[in-house]
């Protein structure tokens, strides 16, 4: 499908060459915008209570088994006292927010402003729909306030979030929390590559596989979250 004139202008402007002085000036003022995003995000998120992040592809449609499973997971988490944090958009994000909404739990959307793709879904609590321009600010908020990560099938964005969480736990830069990958068939190729390439070449250790779990059902995903907090006798957000 051909792009519109508005889309063409956005693309053209993004590649417009800037002088070094333009770059320095832009970078200096960007600091204040970045700070404002952190302050707004932290102020709002400090009041949400215990939540689990559910993330995955924005392209997954209602009726898809993983969309419906994400709804079910969020509903079951609501029964356990957890709200849901998503990236705020369509697909799996919408499913997670929908499940939280239907379960009467907190439903948070950390929306990213993109030129053509992202728009917030209607299942986010009206006072918990937070918009970001910077991916790295958004990821920091995810990491700081989620009590667990549930990764549904997704693309590069999902892999980015997943890798960030695993790396921060592996390097002891973040308190250990449960990371669950849903869909054994979907994640099998990646896990095999971890074992046959990363582990075989000693890029990771065998115990790094304990950082995450791979499951096939909503019940198993929620069970891991429940057992984690019962095992350590701690409460979410404690």
Short mmCIF file of C-alpha atoms in Angstrom, two decimals:
data_model
loop_
_atom_site.label_atom_id
_atom_site.label_comp_id
_atom_site.label_asym_id
_atom_site.label_seq_id
_atom_site.Cartn_x
_atom_site.Cartn_y
_atom_site.Cartn_z
CA UNK A 1 0.00 0.00 0.00
CA UNK A 2 1.48 3.42 -0.99
CA UNK A 3 2.42 5.77 1.84
CA UNK A 4 0.66 9.09 2.36
CA UNK A 5 2.24 12.52 1.89
CA UNK A 6 2.34 12.95 5.67
CA UNK A 7 4.19 9.64 6.10
CA UNK A 8 6.58 10.53 3.30
CA UNK A 9 7.38 13.85 5.01
CA UNK A 10 8.08 12.10 8.32
CA UNK A 11 10.49 9.73 6.60
CA UNK A 12 12.15 12.52 4.65
CA UNK A 13 12.57 14.73 7.70
CA UNK A 14 14.06 11.88 9.72
CA UNK A 15 16.90 11.61 7.20
CA UNK A 16 17.46 15.36 6.80
CA UNK A 17 21.17 16.05 7.46
CA UNK A 18 21.94 18.20 10.52
CA UNK A 19 25.01 20.26 11.28
CA UNK A 20 27.13 19.45 14.33
CA UNK A 21 25.80 22.57 16.09
CA UNK A 22 22.23 21.44 15.40
CA UNK A 23 23.02 18.05 16.88
CA UNK A 24 24.60 19.53 20.03
CA UNK A 25 21.68 21.89 20.60
CA UNK A 26 19.13 19.15 20.05
CA UNK A 27 20.94 16.81 22.44
CA UNK A 28 21.14 19.45 25.18
CA UNK A 29 17.41 20.16 25.10
CA UNK A 30 16.57 16.45 24.81
CA UNK A 31 17.91 15.94 28.34
CA UNK A 32 14.96 17.90 29.77
CA UNK A 33 12.43 15.95 27.72
CA UNK A 34 14.00 12.67 28.84
CA UNK A 35 13.91 13.79 32.47
CA UNK A 36 10.26 14.78 32.13
CA UNK A 37 9.37 11.32 30.80
CA UNK A 38 11.16 9.64 33.69
CA UNK A 39 9.49 11.88 36.28
CA UNK A 40 5.97 11.44 34.87
CA UNK A 41 6.42 7.69 34.45
CA UNK A 42 7.77 7.15 37.95
CA UNK A 43 5.17 9.34 39.62
CA UNK A 44 2.30 7.49 38.00
CA UNK A 45 3.79 4.02 38.30
CA UNK A 46 4.62 4.40 41.99
CA UNK A 47 0.88 4.26 42.68
CA UNK A 48 -0.14 1.23 40.60
CA UNK A 49 0.41 -1.60 43.09
CA UNK A 50 1.65 -5.09 42.11
CA UNK A 51 1.62 -5.75 38.37
CA UNK A 52 3.07 -8.25 35.91
CA UNK A 53 4.25 -7.18 32.46
CA UNK A 54 2.78 -9.04 29.49
CA UNK A 55 4.35 -8.35 26.14
CA UNK A 56 4.36 -9.80 22.63
CA UNK A 57 3.50 -8.95 19.05
CA UNK A 58 1.31 -5.96 18.20
CA UNK A 59 0.25 -7.91 15.09
CA UNK A 60 -1.55 -10.72 16.92
CA UNK A 61 -5.28 -10.56 16.24
CA UNK A 62 -8.27 -11.36 18.48
CA UNK A 63 -9.14 -15.04 18.04
CA UNK A 64 -5.50 -16.08 17.73
CA UNK A 65 -4.67 -18.66 20.40
CA UNK A 66 -1.92 -16.51 21.88
CA UNK A 67 -4.16 -13.43 22.01
CA UNK A 68 -6.81 -15.38 23.89
CA UNK A 69 -4.19 -16.95 26.14
CA UNK A 70 -2.84 -13.51 27.05
CA UNK A 71 -6.37 -12.45 28.03
CA UNK A 72 -6.70 -15.56 30.17
CA UNK A 73 -3.31 -15.04 31.83
CA UNK A 74 -4.14 -11.46 32.79
CA UNK A 75 -7.54 -12.51 34.17
CA UNK A 76 -5.95 -15.25 36.27
CA UNK A 77 -3.28 -12.83 37.52
CA UNK A 78 -6.10 -10.51 38.57
CA UNK A 79 -7.52 -13.31 40.74
CA UNK A 80 -4.13 -13.51 42.46
CA UNK A 81 -4.04 -9.75 43.08
CA UNK A 82 -1.86 -8.65 40.19
CA UNK A 83 -2.59 -5.96 37.65
CA UNK A 84 -1.08 -6.00 34.17
CA UNK A 85 1.40 -3.69 32.47
CA UNK A 86 1.69 -3.74 28.68
CA UNK A 87 3.15 -1.58 25.96
CA UNK A 88 -0.31 -0.09 25.56
CA UNK A 89 -0.85 -0.93 21.89
CA UNK A 90 -2.80 -3.53 19.90
CA UNK A 91 -2.23 -7.28 19.62
CA UNK A 92 -0.87 -9.06 22.68
CA UNK A 93 -0.70 -5.75 24.51
CA UNK A 94 -4.42 -5.22 23.99
CA UNK A 95 -5.08 -8.79 25.12
CA UNK A 96 -3.17 -8.29 28.37
CA UNK A 97 -4.99 -5.07 29.17
CA UNK A 98 -8.31 -6.66 28.23
CA UNK A 99 -7.76 -9.54 30.65
CA UNK A 100 -6.85 -7.17 33.47
CA UNK A 101 -9.87 -4.99 32.71
CA UNK A 102 -12.23 -7.97 32.66
CA UNK A 103 -10.70 -9.27 35.87
CA UNK A 104 -11.20 -5.94 37.65
CA UNK A 105 -7.45 -5.43 38.11
CA UNK A 106 -5.14 -2.49 37.40
CA UNK A 107 -4.55 -2.12 33.66
CA UNK A 108 -1.50 -0.06 32.68
CA UNK A 109 -0.35 0.94 29.21
CA UNK A 110 3.15 2.27 28.54
CA UNK A 111 2.52 3.54 25.04
CA UNK A 112 5.32 4.46 22.64
CA UNK A 113 4.77 7.20 20.07
CA UNK A 114 5.50 5.77 16.61
CA UNK A 115 4.80 7.46 13.26
CA UNK A 116 2.52 4.85 11.69
CA UNK A 117 1.97 1.82 13.88
CA UNK A 118 1.16 2.20 17.54
CA UNK A 119 -2.10 3.39 19.07
CA UNK A 120 -3.29 2.76 22.60
CA UNK A 121 -5.95 0.14 23.18
CA UNK A 122 -9.30 0.79 24.91
CA UNK A 123 -8.73 -1.49 27.92
CA UNK A 124 -6.19 0.70 29.74
CA UNK A 125 -7.25 2.51 32.91
CA UNK A 126 -7.77 6.13 31.87
CA UNK A 127 -5.30 7.43 34.47
CA UNK A 128 -2.67 4.79 33.68
CA UNK A 129 -2.11 5.38 29.97
CA UNK A 130 1.40 6.83 29.79
CA UNK A 131 2.97 7.99 26.54
CA UNK A 132 6.69 7.85 25.78
CA UNK A 133 8.89 9.13 22.98
CA UNK A 134 11.99 7.24 24.08
CA UNK A 135 12.18 3.45 24.05
CA UNK A 136 14.91 3.38 26.69
CA UNK A 137 12.84 5.42 29.16
CA UNK A 138 9.87 3.13 28.58
CA UNK A 139 12.02 0.01 29.12
CA UNK A 140 13.40 1.41 32.37
CA UNK A 141 9.86 1.96 33.67
CA UNK A 142 8.92 -1.58 32.64
CA UNK A 143 11.88 -3.06 34.51
CA UNK A 144 11.45 -0.94 37.61
CA UNK A 145 7.76 -1.55 38.24
CA UNK A 146 6.94 -5.02 36.86
CA UNK A 147 6.82 -7.88 39.37
CA UNK A 148 7.30 -10.46 36.64
CA UNK A 149 7.61 -10.76 32.87
CA UNK A 150 5.43 -12.90 30.63
CA UNK A 151 6.67 -13.01 27.05
CA UNK A 152 4.14 -14.10 24.47
CA UNK A 153 5.23 -14.74 20.85
CA UNK A 154 6.50 -11.56 19.23
CA UNK A 155 9.14 -9.98 17.02
CA UNK A 156 12.18 -7.78 17.50
CA UNK A 157 10.52 -5.58 20.13
CA UNK A 158 9.60 -8.60 22.21
CA UNK A 159 13.14 -9.99 21.91
CA UNK A 160 14.53 -6.60 22.94
CA UNK A 161 12.46 -6.49 26.13
CA UNK A 162 13.17 -10.13 26.90
CA UNK A 163 16.93 -9.79 26.40
CA UNK A 164 17.02 -6.69 28.59
CA UNK A 165 15.28 -8.44 31.48
CA UNK A 166 17.42 -11.58 31.25
CA UNK A 167 20.63 -9.55 31.02
CA UNK A 168 19.82 -7.37 34.03
CA UNK A 169 19.06 -10.42 36.17
CA UNK A 170 22.10 -12.32 34.86
CA UNK A 171 24.41 -9.41 35.77
CA UNK A 172 22.73 -8.77 39.15
CA UNK A 173 21.66 -5.30 38.09
CA UNK A 174 18.05 -6.08 38.86
CA UNK A 175 16.40 -8.08 41.62
CA UNK A 176 15.52 -11.57 40.42
CA UNK A 177 11.91 -11.96 39.35
CA UNK A 178 10.08 -14.58 37.28
CA UNK A 179 10.41 -14.47 33.49
CA UNK A 180 8.01 -16.74 31.61
CA UNK A 181 8.07 -17.49 27.87
CA UNK A 182 4.71 -18.76 26.61
CA UNK A 183 4.65 -21.12 23.61
CA UNK A 184 7.19 -23.95 23.63
CA UNK A 185 7.04 -24.47 19.87
CA UNK A 186 7.46 -20.76 19.20
CA UNK A 187 10.49 -20.32 21.46
CA UNK A 188 12.11 -23.70 20.73
CA UNK A 189 14.40 -22.44 17.96
CA UNK A 190 15.72 -19.61 20.12
CA UNK A 191 16.30 -21.86 23.15
CA UNK A 192 18.06 -24.43 20.94
CA UNK A 193 20.33 -21.68 19.61
CA UNK A 194 21.09 -20.58 23.16
CA UNK A 195 22.20 -24.14 23.96
CA UNK A 196 23.96 -25.13 20.73
CA UNK A 197 25.67 -21.82 20.06
CA UNK A 198 25.87 -19.57 23.12
CA UNK A 199 26.37 -22.31 25.71
CA UNK A 200 28.56 -24.45 23.46
CA UNK A 201 30.85 -21.47 22.90
CA UNK A 202 30.82 -20.61 26.60
CA UNK A 203 29.12 -17.25 26.02
CA UNK A 204 26.62 -18.11 28.78
CA UNK A 205 26.51 -20.56 31.68
CA UNK A 206 24.22 -23.51 32.26
CA UNK A 207 22.66 -21.77 35.27
CA UNK A 208 21.58 -18.87 33.06
CA UNK A 209 18.75 -21.09 31.86
CA UNK A 210 17.30 -20.91 35.38
CA UNK A 211 16.53 -17.22 34.81
CA UNK A 212 13.50 -18.01 32.66
CA UNK A 213 10.81 -20.67 32.22
CA UNK A 214 9.07 -21.90 29.06
CA UNK A 215 5.43 -23.00 29.31
CA UNK A 216 2.47 -23.80 27.08
CA UNK A 217 -0.60 -22.86 29.12
CA UNK A 218 -2.05 -19.88 30.94
CA UNK A 219 -2.29 -21.92 34.15
CA UNK A 220 1.41 -22.81 34.05
CA UNK A 221 2.42 -19.21 33.37
CA UNK A 222 0.43 -17.90 36.34
CA UNK A 223 1.57 -20.79 38.54
CA UNK A 224 5.21 -19.74 38.14
CA UNK A 225 4.38 -16.20 39.26
CA UNK A 226 2.40 -17.48 42.25
CA UNK A 227 5.04 -20.00 43.34
CA UNK A 228 7.82 -17.43 43.11
CA UNK A 229 6.19 -15.12 45.63
CA UNK A 230 5.07 -17.96 47.90
CA UNK A 231 8.52 -19.56 47.82
CA UNK A 232 10.31 -16.44 48.98
CA UNK A 233 7.51 -15.44 51.37
CA UNK A 234 7.44 -11.93 49.95
CA UNK A 235 4.68 -9.76 48.62
CA UNK A 236 4.64 -8.07 45.22
CA UNK A 237 6.14 -4.56 45.23
CA UNK A 238 7.70 -5.26 48.63
#
